[in-house]
PDB file of C-alpha atoms in Angstrom:
ATOM      1  CA  MET A   1      -2.126 -59.397 -38.079  1.00 51.00           C
ATOM      2  CA  ARG A   2       1.270 -60.952 -38.746  1.00 45.00           C
ATOM      3  CA  LYS A   3       2.421 -60.351 -35.190  1.00 47.00           C
ATOM      4  CA  SER A   4      -0.714 -61.940 -33.706  1.00 44.00           C
ATOM      5  CA  LEU A   5      -0.345 -64.994 -35.969  1.00 40.00           C
ATOM      6  CA  LEU A   6       3.278 -65.393 -34.926  1.00 40.00           C
ATOM      7  CA  SER A   7       2.311 -65.017 -31.257  1.00 44.00           C
ATOM      8  CA  ALA A   8      -0.410 -67.663 -31.634  1.00 42.00           C
ATOM      9  CA  CYS A   9       2.059 -70.070 -33.248  1.00 42.00           C
ATOM     10  CA  LEU A  10       4.621 -69.505 -30.513  1.00 42.00           C
ATOM     11  CA  LEU A  11       1.974 -70.074 -27.833  1.00 44.00           C
ATOM     12  CA  ALA A  12       0.867 -73.337 -29.471  1.00 43.00           C
ATOM     13  CA  LEU A  13       4.403 -74.722 -29.792  1.00 41.00           C
ATOM     14  CA  PRO A  14       4.680 -75.885 -26.153  1.00 40.00           C
ATOM     15  CA  LEU A  15       1.326 -77.655 -26.478  1.00 38.00           C
ATOM     16  CA  VAL A  16       2.499 -79.613 -29.520  1.00 37.00           C
ATOM     17  CA  ALA A  17       5.838 -80.422 -27.903  1.00 37.00           C
ATOM     18  CA  GLY A  18       4.076 -81.409 -24.673  1.00 36.00           C
ATOM     19  CA  ALA A  19       1.778 -83.813 -26.521  1.00 34.00           C
ATOM     20  CA  THR A  20       4.780 -85.480 -28.145  1.00 38.00           C
ATOM     21  CA  LEU A  21       6.629 -85.775 -24.836  1.00 38.00           C
ATOM     22  CA  ALA A  22       3.555 -87.156 -23.087  1.00 38.00           C
ATOM     23  CA  GLN A  23       3.541 -90.053 -25.554  1.00 47.00           C
ATOM     24  CA  GLN A  24       7.245 -90.668 -25.068  1.00 55.00           C
ATOM     25  CA  THR A  25       7.812 -90.434 -21.294  1.00 81.00           C
ATOM     26  CA  MET A  26      11.068 -92.415 -21.280  1.00 91.00           C
ATOM     27  CA  THR A  27      14.260 -91.363 -23.025  1.00 94.00           C
ATOM     28  CA  GLU A  28      16.479 -93.646 -25.103  1.00 95.00           C
ATOM     29  CA  PRO A  29      19.183 -93.809 -22.370  1.00 96.00           C
ATOM     30  CA  GLN A  30      16.511 -94.729 -19.806  1.00 95.00           C
ATOM     31  CA  VAL A  31      15.250 -97.524 -22.068  1.00 96.00           C
ATOM     32  CA  ARG A  32      18.800 -98.819 -22.576  1.00 96.00           C
ATOM     33  CA  ALA A  33      19.424 -98.759 -18.793  1.00 96.00           C
ATOM     34  CA  LEU A  34      16.101-100.514 -18.060  1.00 96.00           C
ATOM     35  CA  LEU A  35      16.866-103.288 -20.541  1.00 96.00           C
ATOM     36  CA  ALA A  36      20.381-103.746 -19.113  1.00 95.00           C
ATOM     37  CA  GLU A  37      18.982-103.893 -15.558  1.00 95.00           C
ATOM     38  CA  ASN A  38      16.695-106.697 -16.715  1.00 92.00           C
ATOM     39  CA  GLY A  39      19.497-108.839 -18.135  1.00 90.00           C
ATOM     40  CA  TYR A  40      19.508-107.731 -21.762  1.00 93.00           C
ATOM     41  CA  THR A  41      22.864-107.144 -23.475  1.00 94.00           C
ATOM     42  CA  ASP A  42      24.030-106.104 -26.956  1.00 96.00           C
ATOM     43  CA  ILE A  43      21.142-103.610 -27.151  1.00 97.00           C
ATOM     44  CA  ASP A  44      20.866-102.152 -30.680  1.00 95.00           C
ATOM     45  CA  ASP A  45      18.529-100.201 -32.944  1.00 94.00           C
ATOM     46  CA  ILE A  46      16.483 -98.416 -30.269  1.00 96.00           C
ATOM     47  CA  ASP A  47      13.620 -96.544 -31.950  1.00 95.00           C
ATOM     48  CA  PHE A  48      10.332 -95.022 -30.802  1.00 95.00           C
ATOM     49  CA  GLU A  49       7.630 -96.439 -33.068  1.00 91.00           C
ATOM     50  CA  ASP A  50       3.884 -97.076 -32.809  1.00 88.00           C
ATOM     51  CA  GLY A  51       3.747 -95.670 -29.280  1.00 90.00           C
ATOM     52  CA  MET A  52       6.506 -97.872 -27.876  1.00 92.00           C
ATOM     53  CA  TRP A  53      10.267 -98.094 -27.702  1.00 96.00           C
ATOM     54  CA  GLU A  54      11.618-100.965 -29.814  1.00 95.00           C
ATOM     55  CA  ALA A  55      15.081-102.525 -29.720  1.00 96.00           C
ATOM     56  CA  ASP A  56      17.067-105.593 -30.724  1.00 95.00           C
ATOM     57  CA  ALA A  57      18.862-107.227 -27.808  1.00 94.00           C
ATOM     58  CA  THR A  58      20.326-110.444 -26.441  1.00 91.00           C
ATOM     59  CA  SER A  59      18.275-111.943 -23.602  1.00 86.00           C
ATOM     60  CA  ALA A  60      19.777-113.369 -20.423  1.00 78.00           C
ATOM     61  CA  ASP A  61      19.606-116.884 -21.942  1.00 76.00           C
ATOM     62  CA  GLY A  62      21.723-115.738 -24.924  1.00 83.00           C
ATOM     63  CA  LYS A  63      18.947-115.547 -27.517  1.00 84.00           C
ATOM     64  CA  ARG A  64      18.619-112.614 -29.890  1.00 89.00           C
ATOM     65  CA  VAL A  65      15.157-111.034 -29.417  1.00 90.00           C
ATOM     66  CA  ASP A  66      13.101-108.043 -30.458  1.00 92.00           C
ATOM     67  CA  VAL A  67      11.819-106.175 -27.419  1.00 94.00           C
ATOM     68  CA  ARG A  68       9.372-103.349 -26.882  1.00 93.00           C
ATOM     69  CA  VAL A  69       9.212-101.083 -23.854  1.00 95.00           C
ATOM     70  CA  ASN A  70       5.951 -99.442 -22.827  1.00 92.00           C
ATOM     71  CA  PRO A  71       6.971 -95.807 -22.199  1.00 91.00           C
ATOM     72  CA  SER A  72       4.234 -95.147 -19.659  1.00 88.00           C
ATOM     73  CA  ASN A  73       5.020 -97.985 -17.239  1.00 89.00           C
ATOM     74  CA  GLY A  74       8.378 -99.482 -18.319  1.00 92.00           C
ATOM     75  CA  ASN A  75       6.949-102.945 -19.062  1.00 91.00           C
ATOM     76  CA  ILE A  76       9.340-104.923 -21.259  1.00 92.00           C
ATOM     77  CA  LEU A  77       7.658-107.009 -23.927  1.00 89.00           C
ATOM     78  CA  ALA A  78       9.790-109.602 -25.689  1.00 86.00           C
ATOM     79  CA  ASP A  79       8.617-111.008 -29.013  1.00 81.00           C
ATOM     80  CA  ALA A  80       8.642-114.585 -27.721  1.00 76.00           C
ATOM     81  CA  GLN A  81       6.676-114.011 -24.520  1.00 76.00           C
ATOM     82  CA  VAL A  82       3.318-115.509 -23.647  1.00 76.00           C
ATOM     83  CA  SER A  83       0.287-113.261 -23.216  1.00 84.00           C
ATOM     84  CA  ARG A  84      -1.860-113.322 -20.074  1.00 87.00           C
ATOM     85  CA  PHE A  85      -4.905-112.714 -22.290  1.00 91.00           C
ATOM     86  CA  SER A  86      -6.789-114.696 -24.906  1.00 92.00           C
ATOM     87  CA  GLU A  87      -8.238-113.324 -28.126  1.00 94.00           C
ATOM     88  CA  ALA A  88     -11.674-113.286 -26.463  1.00 95.00           C
ATOM     89  CA  ASP A  89     -10.256-111.267 -23.537  1.00 94.00           C
ATOM     90  CA  ILE A  90      -8.799-108.691 -25.942  1.00 96.00           C
ATOM     91  CA  LYS A  91     -12.090-108.383 -27.835  1.00 97.00           C
ATOM     92  CA  ALA A  92     -13.960-107.901 -24.539  1.00 97.00           C
ATOM     93  CA  ARG A  93     -11.506-105.205 -23.385  1.00 96.00           C
ATOM     94  CA  LEU A  94     -11.836-103.337 -26.670  1.00 98.00           C
ATOM     95  CA  ALA A  95     -15.643-103.557 -26.610  1.00 97.00           C
ATOM     96  CA  ALA A  96     -15.633-102.220 -23.035  1.00 97.00           C
ATOM     97  CA  ALA A  97     -13.427 -99.335 -24.220  1.00 96.00           C
ATOM     98  CA  GLY A  98     -16.064 -98.361 -26.819  1.00 97.00           C
ATOM     99  CA  TYR A  99     -14.709-100.030 -29.959  1.00 98.00           C
ATOM    100  CA  SER A 100     -17.035-101.891 -32.332  1.00 97.00           C
ATOM    101  CA  ARG A 101     -16.667-104.253 -35.320  1.00 98.00           C
ATOM    102  CA  ILE A 102     -13.521-105.698 -33.718  1.00 98.00           C
ATOM    103  CA  HIS A 103     -11.667-108.014 -36.107  1.00 97.00           C
ATOM    104  CA  ASP A 104      -8.235-109.280 -37.121  1.00 97.00           C
ATOM    105  CA  VAL A 105      -7.202-109.759 -33.492  1.00 96.00           C
ATOM    106  CA  ASP A 106      -3.695-111.187 -33.519  1.00 94.00           C
ATOM    107  CA  PHE A 107      -0.851-111.777 -31.067  1.00 89.00           C
ATOM    108  CA  ASP A 108       2.209-110.886 -33.147  1.00 86.00           C
ATOM    109  CA  ASP A 109       5.815-110.118 -32.134  1.00 80.00           C
ATOM    110  CA  GLY A 110       4.892-110.090 -28.445  1.00 84.00           C
ATOM    111  CA  ILE A 111       2.031-107.609 -28.734  1.00 89.00           C
ATOM    112  CA  TRP A 112      -1.722-107.799 -29.336  1.00 93.00           C
ATOM    113  CA  LYS A 113      -2.973-106.037 -32.467  1.00 96.00           C
ATOM    114  CA  ALA A 114      -6.580-105.595 -33.544  1.00 98.00           C
ATOM    115  CA  GLU A 115      -8.634-103.612 -36.003  1.00 98.00           C
ATOM    116  CA  ALA A 116     -11.909-101.989 -35.037  1.00 98.00           C
ATOM    117  CA  ASP A 117     -14.120 -98.945 -35.440  1.00 98.00           C
ATOM    118  CA  ASN A 118     -13.728 -96.202 -32.842  1.00 97.00           C
ATOM    119  CA  ALA A 119     -16.630 -94.185 -31.405  1.00 95.00           C
ATOM    120  CA  ASN A 120     -16.587 -91.911 -34.479  1.00 95.00           C
ATOM    121  CA  GLY A 121     -16.862 -94.900 -36.829  1.00 96.00           C
ATOM    122  CA  ASP A 122     -13.270 -94.580 -38.049  1.00 97.00           C
ATOM    123  CA  ASP A 123     -11.351 -97.796 -38.800  1.00 97.00           C
ATOM    124  CA  VAL A 124      -8.317 -97.977 -36.490  1.00 98.00           C
ATOM    125  CA  GLU A 125      -5.541-100.385 -35.577  1.00 97.00           C
ATOM    126  CA  ILE A 126      -5.041-100.857 -31.838  1.00 97.00           C
ATOM    127  CA  HIS A 127      -1.988-102.253 -30.029  1.00 95.00           C
ATOM    128  CA  LEU A 128      -2.352-103.713 -26.527  1.00 94.00           C
ATOM    129  CA  ASP A 129       0.105-104.767 -23.828  1.00 90.00           C
ATOM    130  CA  PRO A 130       0.021-108.609 -23.473  1.00 89.00           C
ATOM    131  CA  GLN A 131       0.631-108.479 -19.715  1.00 87.00           C
ATOM    132  CA  THR A 132      -1.729-105.673 -18.647  1.00 90.00           C
ATOM    133  CA  GLY A 133      -4.234-105.487 -21.504  1.00 92.00           C
ATOM    134  CA  GLU A 134      -3.587-101.724 -21.625  1.00 92.00           C
ATOM    135  CA  ILE A 135      -4.137 -99.967 -24.950  1.00 94.00           C
ATOM    136  CA  ILE A 136      -0.686 -98.775 -25.940  1.00 92.00           C
ATOM    137  CA  HIS A 137      -1.264 -97.211 -29.340  1.00 94.00           C
ATOM    138  CA  VAL A 138      -4.110 -96.418 -31.711  1.00 96.00           C
ATOM    139  CA  GLU A 139      -3.606 -95.383 -35.325  1.00 95.00           C
ATOM    140  CA  ASP A 140      -5.795 -94.833 -38.363  1.00 93.00           C
ATOM    141  CA  ASP A 141      -6.037 -97.953 -40.454  1.00 86.00           C
TER     142      ASP A 141
END
């Protein structure tokens, strides 16, 4: 019994590790290199949080900014950027993705955030890319 439980745990370990890696497809050095290639300097405090890489950096025009990097496509999202989407666009995208009771839609720190109910009726917070409209991260609210 003990041996089979241990074997089951060892077999499941790669699945858990794989799920974590799938969410975090870029490494910290890759994020640093990508930001530098795009004109950012003095890159500090790189952390993986809420489904995205976050960092403090100096932009090419010398301003200190908070940036996020989408780990699945490498899009760089600066906190002062302009979104390609309106609040109505974001609500429509979320409704098309199966979310209901969409509320508290807000463009904050360079990223769209909204609260809604998922298909199971659970209240969740959703983060969306302001340039692609892609859902980046969903968490229980």
